[in-house]
Coordinates of C-alpha atoms in Angstrom, one line a residue:
M28 CA -99.6 -6.3 -124.2
D29 CA -96.9 -6.7 -121.6
V30 CA -97.9 -8.0 -118.2
V31 CA -98.3 -5.4 -115.5
Y32 CA -98.1 -6.3 -111.8
N33 CA -99.0 -3.7 -109.2
P34 CA -99.8 -5.3 -105.8
Y35 CA -101.4 -2.0 -104.8
D36 CA -104.1 -2.3 -107.4
P37 CA -107.3 -3.5 -105.7
A38 CA -108.3 -5.5 -108.8
V39 CA -105.0 -7.4 -108.6
N40 CA -105.4 -7.9 -104.8
D41 CA -108.9 -9.3 -105.3
E42 CA -107.9 -11.8 -108.0
P43 CA -104.1 -12.1 -108.3
Y44 CA -103.7 -15.6 -109.8
P45 CA -104.2 -14.8 -113.5
V46 CA -101.6 -12.1 -113.1
Y47 CA -99.3 -14.5 -111.4
A48 CA -99.7 -17.0 -114.2
R49 CA -98.7 -14.4 -116.7
L50 CA -95.7 -13.4 -114.6
R51 CA -94.5 -17.0 -114.4
A52 CA -94.9 -17.4 -118.2
E53 CA -93.8 -14.0 -119.5
A54 CA -91.9 -12.2 -116.8
P55 CA -90.5 -14.6 -114.1
L56 CA -88.3 -11.7 -113.0
Y57 CA -90.5 -8.6 -112.9
H58 CA -89.4 -5.1 -112.1
N59 CA -91.9 -2.6 -110.8
T60 CA -90.0 0.7 -111.2
D61 CA -92.7 2.8 -109.5
A62 CA -92.9 0.8 -106.3
G63 CA -89.2 -0.1 -106.5
F64 CA -89.1 -3.8 -106.2
W65 CA -88.2 -6.9 -108.2
A66 CA -90.5 -9.9 -108.1
L67 CA -89.8 -13.6 -108.5
S68 CA -92.9 -15.8 -109.2
R69 CA -91.8 -19.3 -110.2
H70 CA -91.6 -22.0 -107.6
A71 CA -88.0 -22.9 -108.3
D72 CA -86.8 -19.3 -108.0
V73 CA -88.9 -18.5 -104.9
S74 CA -88.0 -21.7 -103.0
A75 CA -84.3 -21.3 -103.8
A76 CA -84.4 -17.6 -102.8
L77 CA -86.1 -18.4 -99.5
A78 CA -83.4 -20.9 -98.6
D79 CA -80.4 -18.6 -99.5
S80 CA -80.0 -16.2 -96.7
A81 CA -76.5 -15.2 -97.7
L82 CA -77.7 -14.0 -101.1
L83 CA -81.1 -12.6 -99.9
S84 CA -80.8 -10.9 -96.6
S85 CA -83.7 -10.5 -94.1
D86 CA -82.0 -7.6 -92.3
H87 CA -84.5 -5.0 -93.8
G88 CA -87.5 -7.2 -92.8
P89 CA -90.0 -9.2 -94.9
M90 CA -92.4 -6.3 -95.8
L91 CA -93.2 -5.0 -99.3
D92 CA -94.3 -1.7 -97.9
K93 CA -91.4 0.8 -98.1
G94 CA -92.4 2.4 -94.8
A95 CA -91.8 -0.9 -93.0
W96 CA -88.6 -1.8 -95.0
G97 CA -85.3 -1.0 -93.4
R98 CA -82.9 -1.6 -90.5
H99 CA -85.7 -0.6 -88.1
A100 CA -87.8 -3.6 -89.0
R101 CA -86.5 -5.7 -86.2
T102 CA -88.2 -3.4 -83.7
F103 CA -91.6 -5.0 -84.4
L104 CA -90.6 -8.1 -86.3
S105 CA -87.9 -9.7 -84.1
F106 CA -85.7 -12.4 -85.6
V107 CA -87.7 -12.4 -88.8
A108 CA -85.8 -9.2 -89.7
M109 CA -82.3 -10.6 -88.8
D110 CA -79.6 -12.7 -90.4
P111 CA -77.2 -15.1 -88.8
P112 CA -75.6 -15.1 -86.2
E113 CA -78.3 -12.8 -84.6
H114 CA -81.1 -14.7 -86.1
T115 CA -79.7 -18.0 -85.0
R116 CA -79.3 -16.8 -81.4
M117 CA -82.7 -15.3 -81.2
R118 CA -84.6 -18.1 -82.9
A119 CA -82.9 -20.7 -80.7
A120 CA -83.9 -18.8 -77.5
I121 CA -87.5 -18.2 -78.6
S122 CA -87.8 -21.8 -79.9
R123 CA -87.7 -23.0 -76.2
G124 CA -91.2 -21.6 -75.9
F125 CA -92.4 -23.5 -79.0
T126 CA -91.1 -27.0 -78.6
P127 CA -93.3 -29.8 -80.1
R128 CA -94.3 -30.9 -76.6
R129 CA -95.4 -27.4 -75.6
V130 CA -97.3 -26.9 -78.9
A131 CA -99.0 -30.3 -78.6
A132 CA -100.0 -29.5 -75.0
L133 CA -102.0 -26.5 -76.2
E134 CA -104.6 -28.6 -78.0
P135 CA -107.2 -28.8 -75.2
M136 CA -107.0 -25.0 -74.7
I137 CA -107.3 -24.4 -78.4
R138 CA -110.3 -26.8 -78.7
K139 CA -112.1 -25.1 -75.9
I140 CA -111.6 -21.6 -77.5
A141 CA -112.8 -23.0 -80.8
Q142 CA -115.8 -24.6 -79.3
D143 CA -116.8 -21.4 -77.6
H144 CA -116.6 -19.2 -80.6
I145 CA -118.1 -21.7 -83.0
G146 CA -120.9 -22.4 -80.6
Q147 CA -121.8 -18.8 -80.1
A148 CA -121.8 -18.2 -83.9
V149 CA -123.7 -21.3 -84.8
E150 CA -126.4 -20.5 -82.3
R151 CA -127.2 -17.4 -84.4
R152 CA -127.2 -19.5 -87.7
T153 CA -126.2 -16.4 -89.7
F154 CA -122.9 -14.8 -88.8
D155 CA -119.7 -13.5 -90.3
F156 CA -117.3 -16.4 -90.4
A157 CA -114.2 -14.3 -90.7
R158 CA -115.0 -11.9 -87.9
D159 CA -116.8 -14.2 -85.5
I160 CA -114.6 -17.3 -85.8
A161 CA -111.5 -17.0 -88.0
V162 CA -110.3 -13.7 -86.3
K163 CA -111.2 -14.4 -82.7
L164 CA -109.8 -18.0 -82.4
P165 CA -106.1 -17.3 -83.1
L166 CA -106.1 -13.9 -81.3
D167 CA -107.5 -15.5 -78.2
V168 CA -105.0 -18.4 -78.4
I169 CA -102.2 -15.8 -78.6
S170 CA -103.7 -13.9 -75.6
E171 CA -103.8 -17.2 -73.7
L172 CA -100.2 -17.9 -74.6
V173 CA -99.1 -14.4 -73.6
G174 CA -101.2 -14.3 -70.4
V175 CA -103.5 -11.5 -71.3
P176 CA -106.3 -11.4 -68.7
L177 CA -109.8 -12.4 -69.9
A178 CA -111.1 -8.9 -69.1
D179 CA -108.6 -7.3 -71.5
R180 CA -108.9 -9.7 -74.5
A181 CA -111.7 -8.0 -76.4
S182 CA -109.8 -4.7 -76.1
V183 CA -106.5 -6.4 -77.3
R184 CA -108.4 -7.9 -80.2
R185 CA -109.7 -4.5 -81.3
S186 CA -106.2 -3.0 -80.9
I187 CA -104.6 -5.7 -83.1
G188 CA -107.4 -5.3 -85.7
A189 CA -106.6 -1.6 -85.9
M190 CA -102.9 -2.2 -86.0
L191 CA -103.2 -4.5 -89.0
R192 CA -105.3 -2.1 -91.1
Y193 CA -103.5 -0.8 -94.2
A194 CA -103.9 2.5 -95.9
S195 CA -104.9 2.6 -99.6
T196 CA -101.3 3.1 -100.5
G197 CA -100.3 -0.2 -99.0
G198 CA -98.7 1.2 -95.8
Q199 CA -99.9 0.9 -92.3
S200 CA -102.7 3.4 -91.4
A201 CA -102.2 6.2 -89.0
E202 CA -104.6 4.6 -86.6
G203 CA -102.6 1.4 -86.9
L204 CA -99.3 3.1 -86.0
E205 CA -100.9 4.8 -83.0
T206 CA -102.3 1.5 -81.8
A207 CA -99.0 -0.3 -82.3
V208 CA -97.4 2.2 -79.8
S209 CA -100.1 1.6 -77.3
L210 CA -99.9 -2.2 -77.7
N211 CA -96.2 -2.1 -77.3
D212 CA -96.6 -0.4 -73.9
Y213 CA -99.2 -3.0 -72.9
Y214 CA -97.1 -6.0 -73.7
R215 CA -94.1 -4.4 -72.0
T216 CA -96.1 -4.2 -68.8
I217 CA -96.9 -7.9 -69.1
V218 CA -93.2 -8.7 -69.6
T219 CA -92.2 -6.6 -66.5
E220 CA -94.9 -8.4 -64.4
R221 CA -93.7 -11.9 -65.5
R222 CA -90.1 -11.1 -64.7
K223 CA -91.3 -10.3 -61.1
T224 CA -93.9 -13.0 -60.8
P225 CA -93.6 -15.9 -63.4
R226 CA -96.7 -17.8 -64.4
D227 CA -97.5 -20.8 -66.6
D228 CA -97.4 -18.9 -69.9
L229 CA -95.2 -18.2 -72.9
V230 CA -94.0 -14.8 -71.7
S231 CA -92.8 -16.3 -68.4
V232 CA -90.8 -18.9 -70.4
L233 CA -89.2 -16.2 -72.5
A234 CA -88.6 -13.9 -69.5
A235 CA -86.7 -16.8 -67.7
D236 CA -84.2 -17.0 -70.6
G237 CA -81.2 -14.9 -69.7
E238 CA -80.4 -14.1 -73.3
L239 CA -83.7 -12.2 -74.1
T240 CA -84.2 -8.6 -73.2
D241 CA -87.6 -6.9 -72.8
D242 CA -87.2 -5.4 -76.3
D243 CA -86.5 -8.9 -77.7
I244 CA -89.6 -10.4 -76.0
V245 CA -92.0 -7.5 -77.0
A246 CA -90.7 -7.6 -80.6
F247 CA -91.5 -11.3 -80.7
L248 CA -95.0 -10.8 -79.3
F249 CA -95.6 -8.4 -82.2
L250 CA -94.3 -11.0 -84.6
L251 CA -96.9 -13.4 -83.1
I252 CA -99.7 -11.1 -84.0
G253 CA -98.9 -11.4 -87.7
A254 CA -97.3 -14.8 -88.0
G255 CA -99.5 -16.3 -85.3
S256 CA -102.9 -14.7 -86.0
E257 CA -103.3 -13.4 -89.6
T258 CA -102.0 -16.7 -91.1
T259 CA -104.5 -18.8 -89.2
T260 CA -107.3 -16.3 -89.7
H261 CA -106.9 -16.4 -93.5
L262 CA -106.3 -20.1 -93.6
L263 CA -109.7 -20.8 -91.9
S264 CA -111.6 -18.4 -94.0
A265 CA -110.0 -19.8 -97.2
A266 CA -110.9 -23.3 -96.2
W267 CA -114.5 -22.4 -95.4
Y268 CA -114.9 -20.4 -98.6
W269 CA -113.3 -22.7 -101.1
A270 CA -115.0 -25.8 -99.7
W271 CA -118.3 -23.9 -100.2
R272 CA -117.3 -23.1 -103.8
N273 CA -116.4 -26.8 -104.5
P274 CA -119.2 -29.1 -103.2
G275 CA -117.4 -32.3 -104.0
Q276 CA -114.4 -31.2 -102.0
R277 CA -116.7 -29.9 -99.2
A278 CA -118.2 -33.4 -99.0
A279 CA -114.6 -34.9 -98.6
A280 CA -113.8 -32.3 -96.0
F281 CA -116.9 -33.0 -93.9
G282 CA -116.2 -36.7 -94.5
G283 CA -113.0 -36.5 -92.6
A284 CA -110.3 -35.1 -94.9
I285 CA -109.4 -32.4 -92.5
E286 CA -105.6 -32.5 -93.1
G287 CA -106.1 -32.3 -96.9
W288 CA -108.7 -29.5 -96.4
M289 CA -106.2 -27.5 -94.4
E290 CA -103.1 -28.2 -96.6
E291 CA -104.8 -27.6 -99.9
S292 CA -106.3 -24.3 -98.6
L293 CA -102.8 -23.2 -97.6
R294 CA -101.6 -23.9 -101.1
Y295 CA -104.5 -22.8 -103.1
D296 CA -105.1 -19.4 -101.4
T297 CA -101.9 -18.9 -99.5
P298 CA -102.3 -16.4 -96.6
A299 CA -98.6 -15.2 -96.6
H300 CA -98.6 -14.2 -100.3
G301 CA -95.1 -12.8 -100.4
V302 CA -92.0 -12.0 -98.5
A303 CA -89.3 -9.4 -99.1
R304 CA -85.6 -9.7 -99.0
R305 CA -82.6 -7.5 -99.7
L306 CA -80.2 -8.6 -102.4
T307 CA -76.6 -8.7 -101.1
R308 CA -74.8 -8.8 -104.4
D309 CA -75.4 -8.2 -108.1
T310 CA -77.2 -11.3 -109.4
E311 CA -78.7 -12.5 -112.6
W312 CA -82.1 -14.1 -113.1
H313 CA -83.6 -15.0 -116.5
G314 CA -80.9 -13.0 -118.3
V315 CA -81.4 -9.8 -116.3
R316 CA -78.8 -8.5 -113.8
V317 CA -80.4 -7.2 -110.6
P318 CA -78.2 -4.8 -108.6
E319 CA -76.9 -5.3 -105.0
G320 CA -79.3 -3.8 -102.5
A321 CA -82.4 -4.4 -104.6
H322 CA -85.8 -4.9 -102.8
M323 CA -86.8 -8.4 -103.8
W324 CA -90.4 -9.6 -103.6
L325 CA -90.7 -13.4 -103.4
L326 CA -94.2 -14.4 -104.5
I327 CA -95.1 -17.5 -102.4
G328 CA -98.7 -17.3 -103.5
S329 CA -97.6 -17.6 -107.1
A330 CA -95.1 -20.4 -106.4
N331 CA -97.9 -22.5 -104.8
R332 CA -99.8 -22.2 -108.1
D333 CA -96.9 -23.1 -110.3
E334 CA -98.0 -25.6 -113.0
S335 CA -94.6 -27.1 -113.2
V336 CA -94.9 -28.4 -109.6
F337 CA -98.7 -28.7 -109.1
P338 CA -100.7 -30.2 -112.0
D339 CA -103.9 -28.3 -112.7
P340 CA -102.9 -25.7 -110.0
D341 CA -106.1 -23.7 -110.3
V342 CA -108.2 -26.8 -109.3
Y343 CA -109.0 -27.0 -105.6
D344 CA -108.3 -30.7 -104.8
L345 CA -108.1 -32.0 -101.2
S346 CA -106.5 -35.2 -102.4
R347 CA -103.6 -33.4 -104.0
D348 CA -100.0 -33.9 -102.9
T349 CA -99.0 -30.6 -101.3
G350 CA -95.6 -31.8 -100.1
R351 CA -93.8 -29.1 -102.1
A352 CA -96.0 -26.2 -101.1
I353 CA -94.0 -23.4 -99.4
S354 CA -96.9 -21.8 -97.5
F355 CA -94.8 -21.3 -94.4
G356 CA -91.6 -20.4 -96.2
A357 CA -88.3 -22.4 -96.4
G358 CA -84.8 -22.3 -95.0
R359 CA -83.7 -20.5 -91.9
H360 CA -86.8 -18.4 -91.8
Y361 CA -89.3 -21.3 -92.1
C362 CA -92.2 -20.1 -89.9
L363 CA -91.6 -21.0 -86.3
G364 CA -95.4 -20.8 -85.7
G365 CA -96.3 -23.1 -88.5
P366 CA -97.0 -26.1 -86.2
L367 CA -99.2 -23.9 -84.0
A368 CA -101.1 -22.5 -87.1
R369 CA -101.7 -26.1 -88.3
L370 CA -102.9 -27.2 -84.9
E371 CA -105.3 -24.3 -84.7
G372 CA -106.5 -25.0 -88.2
R373 CA -107.0 -28.7 -87.7
V374 CA -108.9 -28.3 -84.4
A375 CA -111.2 -25.5 -85.7
L376 CA -112.1 -27.4 -88.9
E377 CA -112.8 -30.6 -86.8
E378 CA -115.1 -28.6 -84.5
L379 CA -116.9 -27.0 -87.4
T380 CA -117.7 -30.3 -89.1
K381 CA -119.1 -31.5 -85.8
A382 CA -121.2 -28.4 -85.3
V383 CA -122.9 -27.7 -88.6
S384 CA -124.3 -29.5 -91.7
P385 CA -122.1 -29.4 -94.9
D386 CA -125.0 -27.6 -96.5
Y387 CA -123.9 -24.2 -95.4
D388 CA -124.1 -21.1 -97.5
V389 CA -121.9 -18.0 -98.1
D390 CA -123.2 -14.6 -99.2
Q391 CA -120.5 -13.9 -101.8
S392 CA -121.7 -10.3 -102.3
G393 CA -120.7 -9.5 -98.7
I394 CA -117.1 -10.8 -98.9
A395 CA -114.4 -8.2 -98.2
R396 CA -110.7 -8.8 -98.6
T397 CA -107.6 -7.4 -97.0
A398 CA -105.9 -4.5 -98.5
Q399 CA -102.4 -5.0 -99.9
G400 CA -99.7 -6.3 -97.7
N401 CA -97.7 -9.5 -97.2
V402 CA -100.8 -11.4 -96.3
R403 CA -104.0 -11.8 -98.3
G404 CA -107.4 -13.0 -97.0
M405 CA -110.9 -12.2 -96.1
L406 CA -112.1 -9.6 -93.6
S407 CA -115.7 -10.5 -94.0
L408 CA -117.3 -13.8 -95.0
P409 CA -121.1 -13.8 -94.3
T410 CA -122.3 -17.3 -93.6
T411 CA -125.5 -19.2 -92.9
V412 CA -125.4 -22.6 -91.3
I413 CA -127.7 -25.5 -90.2
P414 CA -126.7 -26.7 -86.7
V415 CA -126.4 -30.5 -86.3

């Protein structure tokens, strides 16, 4: 039977890796005529495609969902939905707020937020790791960066959660669209305030840049929600879950292999599962000609399990060489927030190993995963721990 890949099938979303393995072996260029996209699944193809912005344009955005695909994508996705020279100009301006020095200086703040959320959860012993730690940490870090007042943070968290919900068809839910409009207005108010009265936060840095308009800054703040929160959220949950499933690797993690724990989790259960591009000219892959304008779907999650690059790719191994993993993309669009996500991941995992015994337990029956989209991860991860 021919391989069938439908990312909107809940069964595929729950366990995509066997399907990805068949795609790599049998259909490395796959055409889903119903959803209207072409998928590349091998590491060589995906990594080359990510690096070739002339052949594969970002000007329609990175989303698989047709409703979010088009020239309007830049409204909420900033420079991720741009090509050079616009992309170069915008990324350079925004990068001034994400210098290595600025990111490194965030560690004490991130550690304090991590300690607070972990401490509150561990005190209860039984809690939802995804909702109580993995979701709250990166969203509160973003709120700190943006300058969201403490009194507003729980409300902003709820708004972002609603905005990131998908309908069963894969598109954003009606509630999500309404919340996006409300959050847009809220962020625009903050930008206006920072232009009048700068503070020591990211929005003030961006507002001081004469090249960035209010629209530019607000679009980037929306990008931070996805690139800066969902990735870290799903990284943390994946690390927690797969260490539990693999006791030997869990022992290594709690024994100090924090970097390996984080990097192998990024490879093994990649949060950013795929990214879309628009094909700029007729191109042939694997003997098939794909027409100009095609909606291309680059399967990063599959590439990170490619057996030609990672021996025994379905084995979770913290000692593995993950140097060729493309978890944060490649080329011009390599994730600007990657260093921040790694910093948050490292700090949170360090604090977890200090706070609880490695003999924690997960209620697998209570796990709930995200619906279809560019990211894949856990919405619920019931956990019981033993404080140390």
